[in-house]
Amino acid sequence: MNTGPARGMRDFLPEDVRRRRHVIGVIADVYQQYGFEPLETPSVENLETLQGKYGEEGDRLIFKILKRGEGAETGQADLALRYDLTVPLARVVAEYRARLPKFFKRYQVQPVWRADRPQKGRFREFYQCDVDAIGSRSMVVEAELLAAAADVFTRLGFSDFVIRLNHRKLLEALLAGRQISKSSWADFLSAADDLDKIDVKDAVARLMEKGHDADGAASWINWLSQFKWRRGDARPLATFNEGLDKFETLFNTADQGHPQLTAREAAQTAIVDLKKILALCEFTSARGRVVFDFSLARGLSYYTGAIFEIAVPDLAGSMGGGGRYDNLIGMFSGEDVPACGISLGLERILVVMAERNMFPPSLVASSADVMVVQWFAHRTDLYLALATELRAAGLRVELYPEPPAEDNQKGATVKQFQYAQSRGIPYAAVIGQAELEAGTVSIRTLATRQDEQRPRADVAAYLKAKI
RNA sequence: GUGAGUGUAGCUCAGGGGUAGAGCCCCGGAUUGUGGAUCCGGCCGUCGCGGGUUCGAAUCCCGUCACUCACCCCA
């Protein structure tokens, strides 16, 4: 019998759970400080809710659930495990629009499932930490989302993260201005993202493999590369503005017939948005964190405005990302509702924090403050009573579960002390013959092997003072 | 979906045609109210599974499954 978890799934042992909860706790705490409210949605959605929202590749990766009864034979599916947290949010907003506040701000930390092939840092079940603001087109939303994300990473102990910022409309204007047909946009956007991982030459080659002409490909990639933020660069805000101005000038003076009027207008809108976001970020904790990066594209097709990603120097992928998607909710309700959100990659944050040893020591610490040792063979009542007293005083108490075969059996206490120490429990409480007669409890500090006799009535207070 | 690598004790791994190995873990002892060291002893295996070659296969060949890594795509 194979005892491992199913492919791409993971068991979380106590230490893992403590670490995950620590990070999730910080995230939830920060989001709440920004006025976001918690939301939870079912693991299972109707298949039709999910289908067609993530593109062709995304549809293929949806975990489907067979229809009950005859579906088991026919292979017909009508339900599916949720693929992300954004589409369920869009569904919820479309369903409860009237009951939700005009500006609905929600955060959601739940697992999602993808029938992907597992790989390093990639699983079939993983947590997403999403925060989204619904109902406003103001760039204040973007600025606050970036500030919240900056707060999260700062509080977790990251000092070297960078928020890459770009705008879908800017990219689209560029593509339109270059007379690139809409059917090719996905390839060119994907090539832009590639620049983060591979060099200019390879990115051009890859575009050509997809059937695009060499000049167009090279010109696009080279152009983007000029404004590429590179991992490790920590450019101050001024550089961003400079880059943007440079782009603006270039775009407006590129009169070789490339930019068309509509593309130019779209680009202007995007530039106004980006400048606004930057100006607002100056007054938040995202100050100094934001860099402008033309090559940021993001895979999901539903983005319509600003897009962003959080990067650290020692991880190839992103620690999270998001953007504005003003049309997604309309796919459910028929009425477009503006929305903008960001998703933090919990698993990747954990991977980097583990590699860098960033978890506070208290997290790997013990399951209990004190362990009650059993010395007499038939007085478990005594030890349970002591444990109960200590617990009532607010201590975390473990009772060694097995009494020795006889009173003070040879090696029995040794074994119990060893067990307590191996569990990282700092103190052991012993009531043996001498203690019973004197009405005391012997408190042993496992690390120093020092014992101290305390009157039974003082033990709880004594231990509370020590931990 | 494509490609590569690895499957041997509970865990980490050695052995690459001739009796199945080491370390760690666990259990017991040296040490009867005091444990992290050391030493001694013990437990532990269809060598992933199926077939083939061979006198003989953990070892070579074919197939298959699982895991890992990379591509695609993504968090």
XYZ file of C-alpha atoms (C1' of nucleotides) in Angstrom:
542
model
C 0.000 0.000 0.000
C 1.370 3.383 -0.965
C 1.173 5.635 2.082
C 2.200 8.848 0.375
C -0.361 11.538 -0.358
C -1.910 11.608 -3.836
C 0.242 13.116 -6.570
C 0.844 16.813 -6.156
C -0.856 16.849 -2.736
C 0.953 17.326 0.559
C 0.560 16.379 4.191
C 1.423 19.171 6.578
C 3.062 17.948 9.774
C 2.726 20.068 12.935
C 5.834 22.158 12.251
C 4.644 22.862 8.690
C 1.223 23.866 9.956
C 2.716 26.268 12.501
C 4.760 27.962 9.792
C 1.838 28.193 7.389
C -0.421 29.627 10.070
C 2.185 32.201 11.011
C 2.401 33.521 7.450
C -1.358 33.363 6.893
C -1.848 35.160 10.195
C 0.363 38.059 9.127
C -1.386 38.289 5.773
C -4.888 38.267 7.278
C -3.847 40.750 9.929
C -2.463 43.244 7.428
C -5.423 42.895 5.091
C -7.796 43.579 7.966
C -5.857 46.723 8.815
C -6.741 47.951 5.345
C -10.421 47.262 5.896
C -10.693 44.055 3.898
C -13.265 41.529 5.077
C -12.946 37.747 5.041
C -14.764 35.609 2.486
C -14.922 31.863 2.014
C -16.444 30.003 -0.896
C -16.987 26.274 -1.523
C -14.194 24.023 -2.740
C -16.535 22.821 -5.452
C -18.080 25.018 -8.133
C -20.422 24.205 -10.977
C -18.222 23.291 -13.911
C -19.809 25.916 -16.148
C -18.859 28.641 -13.643
C -15.199 27.880 -14.189
C -15.060 26.890 -17.814
C -13.983 29.515 -20.311
C -12.517 31.884 -17.718
C -8.892 30.832 -17.730
C -8.120 30.292 -21.396
C -7.603 27.037 -23.240
C -4.701 25.794 -21.125
C -6.501 26.754 -17.933
C -9.632 24.802 -18.891
C -7.538 21.701 -19.387
C -6.168 21.973 -15.844
C -9.530 22.131 -14.071
C -10.099 19.169 -11.741
C -13.489 17.841 -12.768
C -15.879 15.816 -10.642
C -17.922 13.047 -12.260
C -21.669 13.374 -12.253
C -23.133 11.100 -9.608
C -24.838 7.899 -10.753
C -24.529 7.199 -14.429
C -21.828 9.867 -14.774
C -19.383 7.433 -13.216
C -19.768 5.256 -16.331
C -20.052 7.940 -18.979
C -17.285 10.116 -17.577
C -19.574 13.114 -17.667
C -18.703 15.905 -15.228
C -20.871 18.709 -13.897
C -18.817 19.967 -10.922
C -15.199 20.960 -10.482
C -12.735 21.943 -7.751
C -12.097 25.676 -7.707
C -9.162 26.728 -9.848
C -8.530 30.113 -8.278
C -10.212 32.553 -5.890
C -10.947 35.347 -8.336
C -13.631 33.654 -10.413
C -15.552 32.491 -7.322
C -15.342 36.085 -6.073
C -16.768 37.347 -9.355
C -19.587 34.828 -9.021
C -20.292 35.920 -5.434
C -20.322 39.589 -6.404
C -22.698 38.920 -9.286
C -24.987 36.907 -6.998
C -25.060 39.181 -3.927
C -24.370 42.588 -5.456
C -27.330 44.200 -3.694
C -26.319 42.913 -0.257
C -22.657 43.807 -0.544
C -21.262 47.255 0.150
C -20.784 49.628 -2.766
C -17.038 49.138 -2.400
C -16.623 45.497 -1.501
C -13.149 44.738 -0.174
C -12.513 41.110 0.613
C -9.595 38.842 1.389
C -9.652 35.079 1.026
C -7.111 32.450 1.973
C -8.124 29.012 0.750
C -6.734 26.106 -1.238
C -7.214 25.834 -4.982
C -6.662 22.816 -7.239
C -5.048 22.396 -10.617
C -4.585 19.140 -12.515
C -1.075 20.232 -13.388
C 2.057 18.155 -13.436
C 3.802 18.846 -10.117
C 7.225 20.402 -10.038
C 9.414 22.414 -7.685
C 7.218 24.933 -5.865
C 4.214 23.771 -7.853
C 1.481 21.538 -6.510
C -1.947 20.253 -7.435
C -3.380 21.630 -4.237
C -2.046 24.948 -2.998
C -3.170 27.998 -1.081
C -3.828 31.355 -2.579
C -4.069 34.520 -0.490
C -6.219 36.882 -2.498
C -7.233 40.410 -1.705
C -9.542 42.294 -4.056
C -11.440 45.557 -4.089
C -14.669 45.674 -6.073
C -16.600 48.679 -7.308
C -14.087 51.451 -7.850
C -12.067 52.607 -10.835
C -9.923 54.864 -8.698
C -6.188 54.260 -8.680
C -6.390 54.622 -4.917
C -7.385 50.953 -5.010
C -4.182 49.944 -6.774
C -2.076 52.022 -4.411
C -3.692 50.508 -1.332
C -3.317 46.975 -2.652
C 0.378 47.554 -3.290
C 0.780 49.143 0.129
C -0.912 46.177 1.807
C 1.320 43.738 -0.065
C 4.394 45.780 0.920
C 3.273 45.686 4.545
C 2.854 41.921 4.414
C 6.339 41.302 3.071
C 7.920 43.821 5.404
C 6.237 42.285 8.434
C 7.320 38.818 7.367
C 10.893 40.078 7.389
C 11.631 40.650 3.713
C 13.800 43.664 3.036
C 14.607 43.084 -0.625
C 11.294 42.636 -2.406
C 10.335 44.700 -5.406
C 6.935 45.380 -6.926
C 7.053 45.341 -10.717
C 4.380 47.453 -12.309
C 3.028 47.683 -15.824
C -0.255 48.277 -17.597
C -2.139 46.032 -19.964
C -3.413 48.943 -22.036
C 0.133 50.172 -22.493
C 1.215 46.805 -23.850
C -1.834 46.551 -26.047
C -1.278 50.048 -27.388
C 2.261 49.126 -28.232
C 1.145 46.003 -30.053
C -1.590 47.840 -31.891
C 0.860 50.602 -32.765
C 3.139 48.022 -34.282
C 0.331 46.718 -36.464
C 0.519 43.342 -34.801
C -2.725 41.444 -35.305
C -4.808 40.671 -32.230
C -4.498 36.938 -32.761
C -0.764 37.239 -32.141
C -0.971 39.348 -29.005
C -0.928 36.411 -26.635
C 2.347 35.205 -28.166
C 3.946 38.639 -27.930
C 2.782 39.192 -24.365
C 4.074 35.793 -23.425
C 7.414 36.670 -25.049
C 7.518 39.814 -22.920
C 7.124 37.712 -19.790
C 9.854 35.388 -21.048
C 12.343 38.253 -20.875
C 12.278 37.821 -17.136
C 13.811 34.374 -17.471
C 15.678 34.141 -20.773
C 17.834 36.533 -22.734
C 16.883 38.679 -25.688
C 18.205 36.289 -28.313
C 16.295 33.290 -26.978
C 13.129 35.299 -26.553
C 13.299 36.338 -30.210
C 13.992 32.756 -31.256
C 11.006 31.525 -29.326
C 8.712 34.040 -31.003
C 10.031 32.991 -34.398
C 9.347 29.347 -33.578
C 5.724 30.320 -33.141
C 5.726 31.581 -36.710
C 6.319 35.301 -36.276
C 8.658 37.136 -38.567
C 12.180 37.832 -37.428
C 12.102 41.625 -37.781
C 8.881 42.063 -35.874
C 10.007 39.746 -33.121
C 13.444 41.298 -32.741
C 12.109 44.826 -32.817
C 9.522 44.070 -30.135
C 11.903 42.291 -27.827
C 14.679 44.853 -28.212
C 12.305 47.677 -27.556
C 10.965 46.087 -24.366
C 14.437 45.227 -23.245
C 15.377 48.925 -23.064
C 12.899 49.412 -20.236
C 13.350 46.081 -18.596
C 13.749 46.044 -14.849
C 16.348 43.454 -13.948
C 16.418 41.291 -10.885
C 18.599 42.938 -8.285
C 18.091 46.458 -9.591
C 16.457 48.536 -6.931
C 15.621 51.623 -8.867
C 14.242 54.559 -6.984
C 10.954 56.028 -7.960
C 12.568 58.827 -9.929
C 13.927 56.285 -12.373
C 10.470 54.985 -12.923
C 9.137 58.381 -13.864
C 12.098 58.959 -16.103
C 11.476 55.673 -17.901
C 7.850 56.495 -18.304
C 8.565 59.950 -19.687
C 11.045 58.452 -22.089
C 8.436 56.034 -23.262
C 5.838 58.755 -23.607
C 8.116 60.849 -25.744
C 9.108 57.901 -27.845
C 5.547 56.854 -28.371
C 4.372 60.310 -29.369
C 7.227 61.025 -31.697
C 7.368 57.619 -33.310
C 5.814 58.898 -36.477
C 7.132 56.187 -38.731
C 3.481 55.334 -39.063
C 3.471 52.823 -36.237
C 1.275 54.173 -33.491
C -2.271 54.690 -34.508
C -4.458 57.303 -32.935
C -6.519 54.947 -30.776
C -3.437 53.155 -29.586
C -1.897 56.468 -28.637
C -4.979 57.434 -26.673
C -5.037 54.103 -24.863
C -1.389 54.522 -24.022
C -2.050 57.997 -22.629
C -4.766 56.618 -20.362
C -2.409 53.938 -19.144
C 0.355 56.417 -18.475
C -1.974 58.632 -16.491
C -2.997 55.586 -14.426
C 0.572 54.537 -13.760
C 1.695 58.012 -12.766
C -1.254 58.297 -10.446
C -0.444 54.966 -8.806
C 3.161 55.987 -8.337
C 2.299 59.346 -6.892
C -0.109 57.750 -4.427
C 2.347 55.033 -3.428
C 4.718 57.745 -2.224
C 2.482 58.206 0.793
C 2.299 54.513 1.689
C 4.573 51.698 2.762
C 4.973 50.788 -0.921
C 7.167 53.855 -1.249
C 10.472 53.012 -2.892
C 9.345 49.476 -3.699
C 7.708 49.991 -7.066
C 9.632 49.622 -10.314
C 8.410 50.112 -13.811
C 8.831 47.106 -16.062
C 7.562 47.062 -19.604
C 8.195 43.375 -19.971
C 5.701 42.420 -17.270
C 2.656 40.923 -19.024
C 1.026 38.305 -16.706
C -0.617 35.240 -18.122
C -4.265 35.660 -17.281
C -6.326 37.095 -20.054
C -8.875 38.973 -17.948
C -6.640 41.876 -16.891
C -7.673 45.237 -18.295
C -5.502 47.819 -16.521
C -2.564 48.048 -14.163
C -0.776 44.766 -13.529
C 1.844 43.996 -10.919
C 4.055 41.273 -9.586
C 6.174 40.918 -6.460
C 9.732 39.692 -6.933
C 12.661 38.786 -4.713
C 16.219 38.342 -6.037
C 16.576 34.643 -5.217
C 13.358 33.265 -6.713
C 12.818 32.897 -10.442
C 9.035 32.986 -10.248
C 6.947 35.624 -8.524
C 5.848 35.772 -4.910
C 2.497 37.086 -5.996
C 0.816 39.237 -8.540
C -2.388 40.767 -9.707
C -4.030 43.592 -11.521
C -7.202 45.290 -12.578
C -9.964 43.283 -14.259
C -12.952 45.472 -15.001
C -14.829 42.981 -17.209
C -14.743 39.659 -15.377
C -17.753 40.183 -13.119
C -19.747 41.219 -16.172
C -19.282 37.689 -17.505
C -21.595 36.549 -14.686
C -23.989 39.438 -14.143
C -24.023 41.060 -17.564
C -23.147 44.356 -15.919
C -19.487 45.352 -15.767
C -18.245 46.046 -12.266
C -14.715 47.412 -11.841
C -12.374 45.255 -9.806
C -8.742 45.020 -8.873
C -6.880 42.461 -6.818
C -3.654 40.817 -5.864
C -2.840 37.230 -5.013
C 0.076 36.255 -2.790
C 1.718 32.897 -3.408
C 1.754 31.327 0.023
C 3.771 28.277 -1.034
C 6.488 30.375 -2.584
C 6.668 32.741 0.345
C 7.147 29.683 2.563
C 9.822 28.220 0.295
C 11.885 31.417 0.341
C 11.406 31.967 4.076
C 12.521 28.402 4.770
C 15.594 28.759 2.548
C 16.547 31.987 4.261
C 15.736 30.734 7.738
C 13.325 33.565 8.362
C 10.923 31.862 10.748
C 10.957 33.120 14.346
C 12.310 30.519 16.798
C 9.040 30.480 18.716
C 7.444 28.775 15.721
C 9.545 25.644 15.849
C 9.196 25.500 19.627
C 7.430 22.961 21.702
C 3.962 21.539 21.835
C 3.724 22.161 25.603
C 5.251 24.251 28.384
C 5.564 21.401 30.820
C 5.260 17.626 30.856
C 3.914 15.771 33.870
C 6.021 12.679 34.601
C 4.482 9.474 35.944
C 6.541 8.038 38.786
C 4.020 5.833 40.620
C 2.593 2.903 38.720
C -0.966 3.297 39.946
C -1.409 6.999 40.680
C -2.312 8.395 37.290
C -5.144 10.173 39.175
C -2.472 12.254 40.944
C -0.826 13.249 37.679
C -4.065 13.977 35.882
C -5.106 16.216 38.765
C -1.799 18.096 38.580
C -2.132 18.476 34.795
C -5.677 19.760 35.234
C -4.528 22.382 37.777
C -1.712 23.585 35.558
C -3.987 23.746 32.527
C -6.555 25.721 34.471
C -3.772 28.220 35.187
C -3.289 28.650 31.434
C -0.242 26.472 30.896
C 0.136 24.075 27.994
C 0.546 20.719 29.680
C 1.363 17.292 28.327
C 0.842 14.241 30.531
C 3.170 11.364 29.724
C 0.564 8.801 28.692
C 2.057 5.590 30.032
C 2.550 4.880 33.732
C 5.589 2.730 34.589
C 4.996 -0.951 35.286
C 6.050 -0.465 38.918
C 6.750 2.541 41.152
C 9.873 4.341 39.963
C 10.615 1.548 37.583
C 14.200 1.366 36.486
C 14.738 3.768 33.623
C 11.124 4.890 33.452
C 11.813 8.484 34.474
C 14.879 8.587 32.270
C 12.752 7.597 29.330
C 10.170 10.227 30.183
C 12.744 13.011 30.505
C 14.246 11.990 27.198
C 10.865 12.050 25.582
C 10.080 15.517 26.953
C 13.425 16.844 25.774
C 13.046 15.347 22.314
C 9.675 17.068 22.061
C 11.271 20.378 22.995
C 9.249 20.725 26.200
C 11.285 22.920 28.579
C 10.051 21.680 31.966
C 9.024 18.415 33.615
C 6.920 18.127 36.750
C 7.567 15.131 38.977
C 5.673 13.896 42.020
C 7.532 10.942 43.545
C 7.548 9.477 47.038
C 9.482 12.363 48.575
C 7.327 15.017 46.918
C 4.138 13.272 47.912
C 5.191 13.239 51.553
C 6.368 16.845 51.523
C 3.404 18.131 49.523
C 5.684 19.506 46.827
C 6.287 19.126 43.124
C 9.737 18.796 41.642
C 10.179 21.023 38.605
C 13.033 19.975 36.360
C 14.518 22.281 33.769
C 15.354 19.771 31.060
C 18.100 21.816 29.431
C 20.131 22.339 32.630
C 18.984 19.186 34.481
C 18.305 21.279 37.538
C 15.490 20.403 39.897
C 13.620 22.707 42.161
C 11.095 21.750 44.815
C 8.016 23.969 44.979
C 4.985 23.716 47.228
C 2.147 22.209 45.242
C 0.073 25.383 45.504
C 2.825 27.558 44.002
C 3.748 25.381 41.026
C 1.449 26.936 38.456
C 2.437 30.496 39.317
C 6.102 29.519 39.415
C 5.973 27.941 35.949
C 3.942 30.777 34.489
C 6.593 33.190 35.638
C 9.338 31.129 34.000
C 7.868 30.734 30.509
C 0.924 16.916 -23.339
C 6.876 16.643 -24.215
C 11.828 15.328 -22.323
C 15.508 13.647 -18.606
C 16.831 11.321 -13.963
C 15.800 8.159 -9.752
C 13.139 3.692 -7.435
C 17.324 -1.251 -2.272
C 15.260 -1.431 5.720
C 10.565 3.343 8.901
C 14.315 7.581 6.936
C 19.099 8.995 4.045
C 21.754 6.199 0.749
C 25.973 2.457 -0.906
C 26.430 -2.035 -3.902
C 26.216 -2.300 -11.318
C 26.177 -10.704 -12.815
C 27.897 -15.042 -7.614
C 25.174 -15.516 0.423
C 21.320 -8.210 1.065
C 24.828 -3.629 3.224
C 26.016 1.156 6.217
C 24.410 5.342 8.991
C 20.179 7.401 11.391
C 15.552 6.049 13.915
C 13.277 2.565 17.259
C 13.781 -1.294 21.367
C 16.929 -3.492 25.319
C 21.521 -3.470 28.326
C 26.198 -1.288 30.602
C 23.531 2.981 34.428
C 17.325 0.466 40.453
C 15.346 9.063 41.434
C 17.463 11.468 36.580
C 18.233 11.667 30.249
C 21.703 14.619 25.091
C 28.314 11.215 25.048
C 30.375 6.251 24.487
C 30.077 0.993 24.092
C 27.312 -3.759 23.523
C 23.073 -6.290 21.730
C 18.277 -6.499 19.124
C 14.295 -5.234 15.366
C 13.922 -4.051 10.222
C 13.820 -6.145 3.271
C 8.794 -9.711 -2.166
C 16.133 -4.622 -4.010
C 8.804 -0.516 -7.249
C 5.949 -4.208 -10.377
C 5.772 -7.677 -14.777
C 8.382 -10.218 -18.426
C 13.131 -11.546 -20.920
C 18.631 -12.964 -21.243
C 21.680 -16.234 -17.995
C 23.754 -22.118 -14.586
C 22.756 -17.736 -11.611
C 19.694 -10.897 -11.969
C 19.197 -5.839 -6.870
C 22.871 -5.673 -10.979
C 22.003 -6.513 -18.129
C 17.520 -5.893 -21.745
C 12.152 -4.700 -22.707
C 7.671 -3.018 -20.742
C 4.970 -0.732 -16.854
C 3.956 2.203 -12.526
C 5.554 5.820 -8.957
C 8.464 9.889 -7.539
C 11.786 14.062 -8.780
C 13.482 17.770 -12.127
C 12.914 20.622 -16.616
C 9.649 22.403 -20.883
C 4.542 24.244 -21.677
C 1.640 26.944 -18.332
C 1.296 28.993 -13.768
C 1.071 30.794 -7.692
